[in-house]
Coordinates of C-alpha atoms in Angstrom, one line a residue:
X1 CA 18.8 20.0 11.5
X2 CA 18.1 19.3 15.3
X3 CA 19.2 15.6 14.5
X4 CA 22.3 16.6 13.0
X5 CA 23.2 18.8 15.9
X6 CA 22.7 16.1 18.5
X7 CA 24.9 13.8 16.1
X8 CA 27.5 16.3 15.9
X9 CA 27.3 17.0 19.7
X10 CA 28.2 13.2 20.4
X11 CA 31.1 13.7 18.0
X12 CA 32.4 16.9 19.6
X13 CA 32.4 15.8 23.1
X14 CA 35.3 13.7 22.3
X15 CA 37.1 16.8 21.9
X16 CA 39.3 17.0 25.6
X17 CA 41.0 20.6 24.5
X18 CA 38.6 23.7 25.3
X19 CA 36.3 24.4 22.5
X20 CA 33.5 27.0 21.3
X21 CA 31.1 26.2 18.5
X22 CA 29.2 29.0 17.3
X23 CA 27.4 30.2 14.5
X24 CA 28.9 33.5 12.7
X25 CA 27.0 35.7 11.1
X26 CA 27.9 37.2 7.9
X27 CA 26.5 40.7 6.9
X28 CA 24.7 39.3 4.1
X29 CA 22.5 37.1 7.0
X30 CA 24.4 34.2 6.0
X31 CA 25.3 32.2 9.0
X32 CA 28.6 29.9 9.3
X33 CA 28.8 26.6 11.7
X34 CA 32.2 27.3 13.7
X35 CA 34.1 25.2 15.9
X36 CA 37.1 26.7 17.6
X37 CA 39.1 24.8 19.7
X38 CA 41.8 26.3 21.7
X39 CA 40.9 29.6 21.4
X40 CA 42.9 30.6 24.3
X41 CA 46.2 29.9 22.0
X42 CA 47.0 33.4 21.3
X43 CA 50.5 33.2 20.5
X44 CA 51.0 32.1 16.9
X45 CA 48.9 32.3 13.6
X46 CA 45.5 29.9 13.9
X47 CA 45.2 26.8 11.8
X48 CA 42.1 26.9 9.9
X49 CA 40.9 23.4 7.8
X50 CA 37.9 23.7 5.1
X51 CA 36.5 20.1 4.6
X52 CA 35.1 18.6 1.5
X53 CA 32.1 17.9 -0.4
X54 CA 29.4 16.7 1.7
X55 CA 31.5 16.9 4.9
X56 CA 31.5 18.9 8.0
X57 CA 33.3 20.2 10.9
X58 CA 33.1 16.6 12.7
X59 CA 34.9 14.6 10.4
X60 CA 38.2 16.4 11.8
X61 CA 37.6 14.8 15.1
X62 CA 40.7 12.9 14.7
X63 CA 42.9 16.0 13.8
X64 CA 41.2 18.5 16.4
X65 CA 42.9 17.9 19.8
X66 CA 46.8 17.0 18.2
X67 CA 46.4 19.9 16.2
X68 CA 45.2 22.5 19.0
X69 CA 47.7 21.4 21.1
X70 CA 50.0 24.9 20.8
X71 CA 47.6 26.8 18.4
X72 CA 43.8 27.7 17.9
X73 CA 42.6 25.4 15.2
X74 CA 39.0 27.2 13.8
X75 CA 37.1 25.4 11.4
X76 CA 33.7 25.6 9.9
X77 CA 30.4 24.1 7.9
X78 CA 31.5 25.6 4.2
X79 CA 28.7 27.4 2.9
X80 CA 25.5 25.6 2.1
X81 CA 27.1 22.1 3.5
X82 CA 26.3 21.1 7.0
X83 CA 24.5 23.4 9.4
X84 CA 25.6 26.3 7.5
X85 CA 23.6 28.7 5.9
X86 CA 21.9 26.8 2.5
X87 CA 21.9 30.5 0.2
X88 CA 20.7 29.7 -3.8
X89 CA 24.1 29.9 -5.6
X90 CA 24.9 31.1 -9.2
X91 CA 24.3 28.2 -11.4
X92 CA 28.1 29.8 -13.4
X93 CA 31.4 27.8 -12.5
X94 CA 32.9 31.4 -11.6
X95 CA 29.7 32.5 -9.8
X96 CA 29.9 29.1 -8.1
X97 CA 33.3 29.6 -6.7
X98 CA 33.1 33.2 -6.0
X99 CA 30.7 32.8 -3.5
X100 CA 32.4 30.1 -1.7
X101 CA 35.4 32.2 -1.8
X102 CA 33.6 35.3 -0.7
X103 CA 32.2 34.2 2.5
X104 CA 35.3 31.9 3.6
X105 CA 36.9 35.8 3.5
X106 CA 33.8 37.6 5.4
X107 CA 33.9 35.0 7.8
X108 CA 37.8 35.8 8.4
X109 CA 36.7 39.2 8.7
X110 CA 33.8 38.5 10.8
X111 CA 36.2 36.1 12.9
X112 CA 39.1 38.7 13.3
X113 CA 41.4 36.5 12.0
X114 CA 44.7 38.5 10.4
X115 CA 46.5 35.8 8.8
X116 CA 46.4 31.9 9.1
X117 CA 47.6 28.4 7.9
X118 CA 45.0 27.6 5.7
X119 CA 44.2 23.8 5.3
X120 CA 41.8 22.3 2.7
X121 CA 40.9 18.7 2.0
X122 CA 39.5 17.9 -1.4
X123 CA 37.0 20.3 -2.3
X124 CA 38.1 22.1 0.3
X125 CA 41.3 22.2 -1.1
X126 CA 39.8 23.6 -4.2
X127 CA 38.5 26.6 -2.7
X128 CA 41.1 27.7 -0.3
X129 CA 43.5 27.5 -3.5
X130 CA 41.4 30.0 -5.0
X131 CA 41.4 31.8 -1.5
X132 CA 44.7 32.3 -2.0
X133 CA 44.7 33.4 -5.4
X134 CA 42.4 35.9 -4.0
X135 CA 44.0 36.6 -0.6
X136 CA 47.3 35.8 -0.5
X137 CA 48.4 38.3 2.2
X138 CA 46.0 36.8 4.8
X139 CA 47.8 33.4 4.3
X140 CA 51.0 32.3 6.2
X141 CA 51.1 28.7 4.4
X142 CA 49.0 26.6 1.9
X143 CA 48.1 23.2 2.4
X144 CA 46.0 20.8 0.3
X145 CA 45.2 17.7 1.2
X146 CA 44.0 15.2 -1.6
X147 CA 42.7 18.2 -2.9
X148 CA 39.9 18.0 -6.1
X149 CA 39.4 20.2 -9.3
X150 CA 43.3 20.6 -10.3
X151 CA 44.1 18.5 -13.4
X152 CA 42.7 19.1 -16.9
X153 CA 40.6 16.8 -18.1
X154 CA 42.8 14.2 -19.8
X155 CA 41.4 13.6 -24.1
X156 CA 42.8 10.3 -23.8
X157 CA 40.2 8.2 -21.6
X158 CA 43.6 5.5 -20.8
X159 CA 44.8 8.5 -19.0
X160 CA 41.8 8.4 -16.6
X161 CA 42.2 7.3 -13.5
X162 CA 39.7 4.3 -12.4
X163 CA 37.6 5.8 -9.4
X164 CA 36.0 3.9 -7.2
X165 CA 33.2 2.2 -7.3
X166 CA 30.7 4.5 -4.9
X167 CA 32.4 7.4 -6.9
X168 CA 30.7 6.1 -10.0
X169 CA 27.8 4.7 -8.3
X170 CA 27.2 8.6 -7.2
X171 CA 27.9 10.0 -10.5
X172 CA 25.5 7.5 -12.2
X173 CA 23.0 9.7 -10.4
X174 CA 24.4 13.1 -11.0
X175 CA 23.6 12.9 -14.5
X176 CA 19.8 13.1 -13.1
X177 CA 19.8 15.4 -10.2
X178 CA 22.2 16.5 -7.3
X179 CA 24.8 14.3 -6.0
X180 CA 23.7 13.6 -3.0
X181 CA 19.9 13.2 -4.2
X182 CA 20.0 9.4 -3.0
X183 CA 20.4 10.2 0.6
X184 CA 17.1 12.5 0.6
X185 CA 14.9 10.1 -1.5
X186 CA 16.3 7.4 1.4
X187 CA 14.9 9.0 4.7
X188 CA 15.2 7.0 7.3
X189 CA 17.3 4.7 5.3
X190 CA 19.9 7.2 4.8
X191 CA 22.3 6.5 7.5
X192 CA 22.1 2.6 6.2
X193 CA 22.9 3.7 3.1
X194 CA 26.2 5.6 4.2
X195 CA 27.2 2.7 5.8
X196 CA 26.3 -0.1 2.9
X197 CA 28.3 2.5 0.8
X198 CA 30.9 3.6 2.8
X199 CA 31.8 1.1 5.3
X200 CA 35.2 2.3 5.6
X201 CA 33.8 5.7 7.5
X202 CA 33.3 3.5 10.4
X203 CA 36.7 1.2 10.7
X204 CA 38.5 5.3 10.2
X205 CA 36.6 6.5 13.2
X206 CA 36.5 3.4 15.1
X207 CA 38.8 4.7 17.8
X208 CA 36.3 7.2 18.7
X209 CA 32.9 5.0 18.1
X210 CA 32.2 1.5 18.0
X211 CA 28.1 2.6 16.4
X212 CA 27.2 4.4 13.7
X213 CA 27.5 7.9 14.6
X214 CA 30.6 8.5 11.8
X215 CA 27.6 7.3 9.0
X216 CA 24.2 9.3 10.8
X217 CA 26.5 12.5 10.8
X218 CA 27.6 12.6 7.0
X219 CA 23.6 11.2 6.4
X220 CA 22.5 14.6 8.2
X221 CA 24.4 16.6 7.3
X222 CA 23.4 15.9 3.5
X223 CA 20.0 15.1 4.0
X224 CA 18.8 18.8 3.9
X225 CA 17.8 20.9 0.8
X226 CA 20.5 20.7 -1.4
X227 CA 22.5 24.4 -1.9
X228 CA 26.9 23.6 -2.0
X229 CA 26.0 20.5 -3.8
X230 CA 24.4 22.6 -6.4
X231 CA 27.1 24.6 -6.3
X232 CA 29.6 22.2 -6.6
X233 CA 27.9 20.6 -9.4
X234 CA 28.1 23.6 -11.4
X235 CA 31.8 24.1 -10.6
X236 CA 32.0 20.0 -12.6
X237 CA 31.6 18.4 -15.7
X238 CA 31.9 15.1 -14.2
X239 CA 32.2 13.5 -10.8
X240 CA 36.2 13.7 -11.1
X241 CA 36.7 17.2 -12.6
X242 CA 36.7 20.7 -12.4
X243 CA 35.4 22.9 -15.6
X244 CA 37.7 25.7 -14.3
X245 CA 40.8 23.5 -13.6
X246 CA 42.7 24.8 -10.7
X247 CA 46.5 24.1 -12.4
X248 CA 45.7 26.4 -14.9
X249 CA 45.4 28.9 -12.2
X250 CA 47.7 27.8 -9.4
X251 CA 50.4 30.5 -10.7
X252 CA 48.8 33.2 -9.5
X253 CA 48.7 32.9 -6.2
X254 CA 51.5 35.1 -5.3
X255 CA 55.3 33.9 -4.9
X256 CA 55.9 34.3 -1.7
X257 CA 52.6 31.8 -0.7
X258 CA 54.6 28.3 0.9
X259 CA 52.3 25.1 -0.3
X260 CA 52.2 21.8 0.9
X261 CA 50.3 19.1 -0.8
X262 CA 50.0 15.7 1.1
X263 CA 48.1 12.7 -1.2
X264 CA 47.0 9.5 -0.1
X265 CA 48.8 7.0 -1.3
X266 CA 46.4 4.7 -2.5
X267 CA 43.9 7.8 -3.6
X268 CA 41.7 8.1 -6.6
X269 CA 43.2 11.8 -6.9
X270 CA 45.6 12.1 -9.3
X271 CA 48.6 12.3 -7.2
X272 CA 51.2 13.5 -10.0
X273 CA 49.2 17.4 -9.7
X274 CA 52.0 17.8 -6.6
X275 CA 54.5 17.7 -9.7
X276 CA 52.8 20.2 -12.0
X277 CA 52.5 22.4 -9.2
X278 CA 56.0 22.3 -8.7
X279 CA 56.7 23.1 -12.7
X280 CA 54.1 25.7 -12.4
X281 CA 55.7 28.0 -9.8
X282 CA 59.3 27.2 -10.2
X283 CA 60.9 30.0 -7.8
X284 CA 58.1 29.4 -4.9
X285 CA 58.2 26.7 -2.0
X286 CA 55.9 23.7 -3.0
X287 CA 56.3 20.4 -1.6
X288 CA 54.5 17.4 -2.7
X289 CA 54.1 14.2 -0.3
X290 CA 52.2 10.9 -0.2
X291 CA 51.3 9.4 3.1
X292 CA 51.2 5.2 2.5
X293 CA 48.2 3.7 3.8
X294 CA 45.7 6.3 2.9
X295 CA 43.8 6.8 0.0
X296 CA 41.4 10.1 -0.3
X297 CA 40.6 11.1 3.2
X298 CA 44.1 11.3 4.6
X299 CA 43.3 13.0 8.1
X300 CA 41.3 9.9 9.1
X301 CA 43.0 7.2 7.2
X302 CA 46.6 7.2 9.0
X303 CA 45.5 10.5 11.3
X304 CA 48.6 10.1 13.6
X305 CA 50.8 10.5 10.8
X306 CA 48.8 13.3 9.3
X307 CA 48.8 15.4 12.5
X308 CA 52.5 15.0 12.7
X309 CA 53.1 16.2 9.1
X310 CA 51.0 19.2 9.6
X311 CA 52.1 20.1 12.9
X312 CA 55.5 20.0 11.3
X313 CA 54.2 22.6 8.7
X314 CA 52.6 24.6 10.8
X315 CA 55.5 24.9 13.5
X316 CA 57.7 26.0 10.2
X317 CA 55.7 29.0 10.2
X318 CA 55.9 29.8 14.0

C-alpha cells in the first residue's frame, strides 16, 4: 500500500487546482480513498466520477483540473479497488452490487453531499446506474461513460462483439482465479507487465509522464488482496457481461433522472446500448454520443474533448 501511495502522490501533484485527499470513514469501519479538488467551489452541485474495474482515483488526472475549474469535483477508490477498504463481499450478483451501491451512498452521507452530477466510467458506470435506481433524488444528472454490464448477452455468438486481445488474454485467466491474479503472481514484474500489456496507458498519459508511473499505479493498485475483483467477478458470467444486465433495469430509475452516455468510438463496448436506453425511457432526457478517436477509456483517450462535453453537461444543470 505505501508504494501505491507514493505512486499516486507523484500523480496527484500534477493537480494545480486546490485539493484534499482523505480517507472517509464509513460507520461500518470501512474506509474510502477521497480526493476532492476544489472544495472551495461552493456554489453549484459537485461533480462526482466513480472509475472502473481495477482503476483508481489517479487515472482522472487528465479530467481533474478542467473539470474543477467552477465546481468541486470529489472522487474516490470504489470499495475494495485501490487504497480503499478490501471488506469480503457476498459471492451473489445482487449481494455483489448492493454493497457497492451501499457504501457509494454512506459515503455521500458521510461526505455531506445533498445532490450531485454523478459520473461513472465502465464499471463505474454500472454501479452509479444502479445508484440511481436506488437514489434518484440525490442525483442532478446521469452520466456513463463507456459504461460495462448493460446489454444482454447476445444467443447468437455473430452478434458478439470481438474484444481485444488483452481483454481475452485476462479472461483466459478468469476461468482459473480472479482477474487480476496475473499481476500478484508477477511481483516485481507487475508494472512490466502493465506496460507489455497495455502500452497504450503510457502514450494516454504521456502529457503528464514521460516514465512509467501511469503502468506502476494501475500495478499497485491491483497488486493487493483481491476483494472488488471478487466482487466484480460475481456480478459476470464472462469478461464482457453482466449476469444482472443493467438495460433490463435502466427504466427504473425515475423519469425525471437526465442521462448522458458518451462511447468511444472505436470501443469494444457495445455502443448501440445509448439506443436501447433511449427506447427504454421514452418520455425521459437520454442522449447518446460517440467521441472519434477513443475507444474504452474516453477521459484519457481524447481528454480535451471529454472535459468539454462534460463541462457542457454539467453547466446544463447549473
Amino acid at each position: 500500500m505505501s508504494q501505491l501511495k507514493n505512486v499516486e502522490a507523484r500523480i496527484l501533484q500534477c493537480l494545480q487546482n486546490k485539493f484534499l485527499a482523505r480517507y472517509v470513514s464509513l460507520p461500518n469501519q470501512n474506509k474510502i480513498w477521497t480526493v476532492t479538488v476544489s472544495p472551495e467551489q461552493k456554489d453549484r452541485t459537485p461533480l462526482v466520477m466513480v472509475h472502473g474495474f481495477g482503476g483508481g482515483v489517479g487515472l482522472w488526472i487528465l479530467n481533474m483540473d478542467s473539470l474543477s475549474a467552477r465546481r468541486t469535483l470529489h472522487t474516490f477508490d470504489l470499495l475494495g479497488f485501490g487504497r480503499s477498504s478490501r471488506p469480503t463481499f457476498p459471492r451473489d450478483p445482487e449481494g455483489a452490487e448492493d454493497e457497492f451501491v451501499a457504501s457509494i451512498e454512506t459515503w455521500r452521507e458521510t461526505m455531506g453531499i445533498p445532490t450531485m452530477i454523478l459520473l461513472g466510467h465502465s464499471l463505474g458506470g454500472f454501479l452509479a446506474t444502479s445508484y440511481s435506481i436506488k437514489y434518484p433524488e440525490r442525483v442532478k444528472h446521469l452520466i456513463l461513460v463507456d459504461p460495462w454490464g448493460f446489454p444482454l448477452r447476445p444467443t447468437d455468438p455473430s452478434e458478439i462483439r470481438a474484444p481485444p486481445t488483452w481483454v481475452k488474454a485476462v479472461a483466459s485467466v478468469l476461468g482459473r482465479s480472479n482477474p487480476l491474479a496475473v499481476l500478484r503472481v508477477a511481483g516485481p514484474w507487475g508494472p512490466g507487465l502493465v506496460q507489455r500489456f497495455r502500452p497504450d496507458f503510457k502514450r494516454k498519459f504521456a502529457d503528464f509522464f514521460e516514465d512509467d508511473t501511469i503502468s506502476e499505479y494501475i500495478y499497485h493498485c491491483n497488486a493487493q488482496n483481491p476483494s472488488g475483483e471478487t466482487a466484480f467477478k460475481a456480478m459476470m458470467e464472462s469478461f464482457g457481461w453482466a449476469r444482472r444486465p443493467m438495460l433490463e433495469r435502466i427504466h427504473l430509475i425515475r423519469k425525471d433522472v437526465p442521462i448522458t452516455m458518451i462511447y468511444g468510438a472505436n470501443t469494444w463496448i457495445d455502443t448501440s446500448t445509448g439506443k436501447k436506453v433511449k427506447m427504454q425511457r421514452p418520455d425521459s432526457y437520454v442522449r447518446d454520443m460517440e467521441i472519434e478517436g477513443a475507444s474504452h477509456h474516453v477521459y484519457a483517450d481524447q481528454p480535451h474533448i471529454f472535459n468539454a462535453v462534460v463541462e457542457e453537461i454539467c453547466n446544463s444543470v447549473d
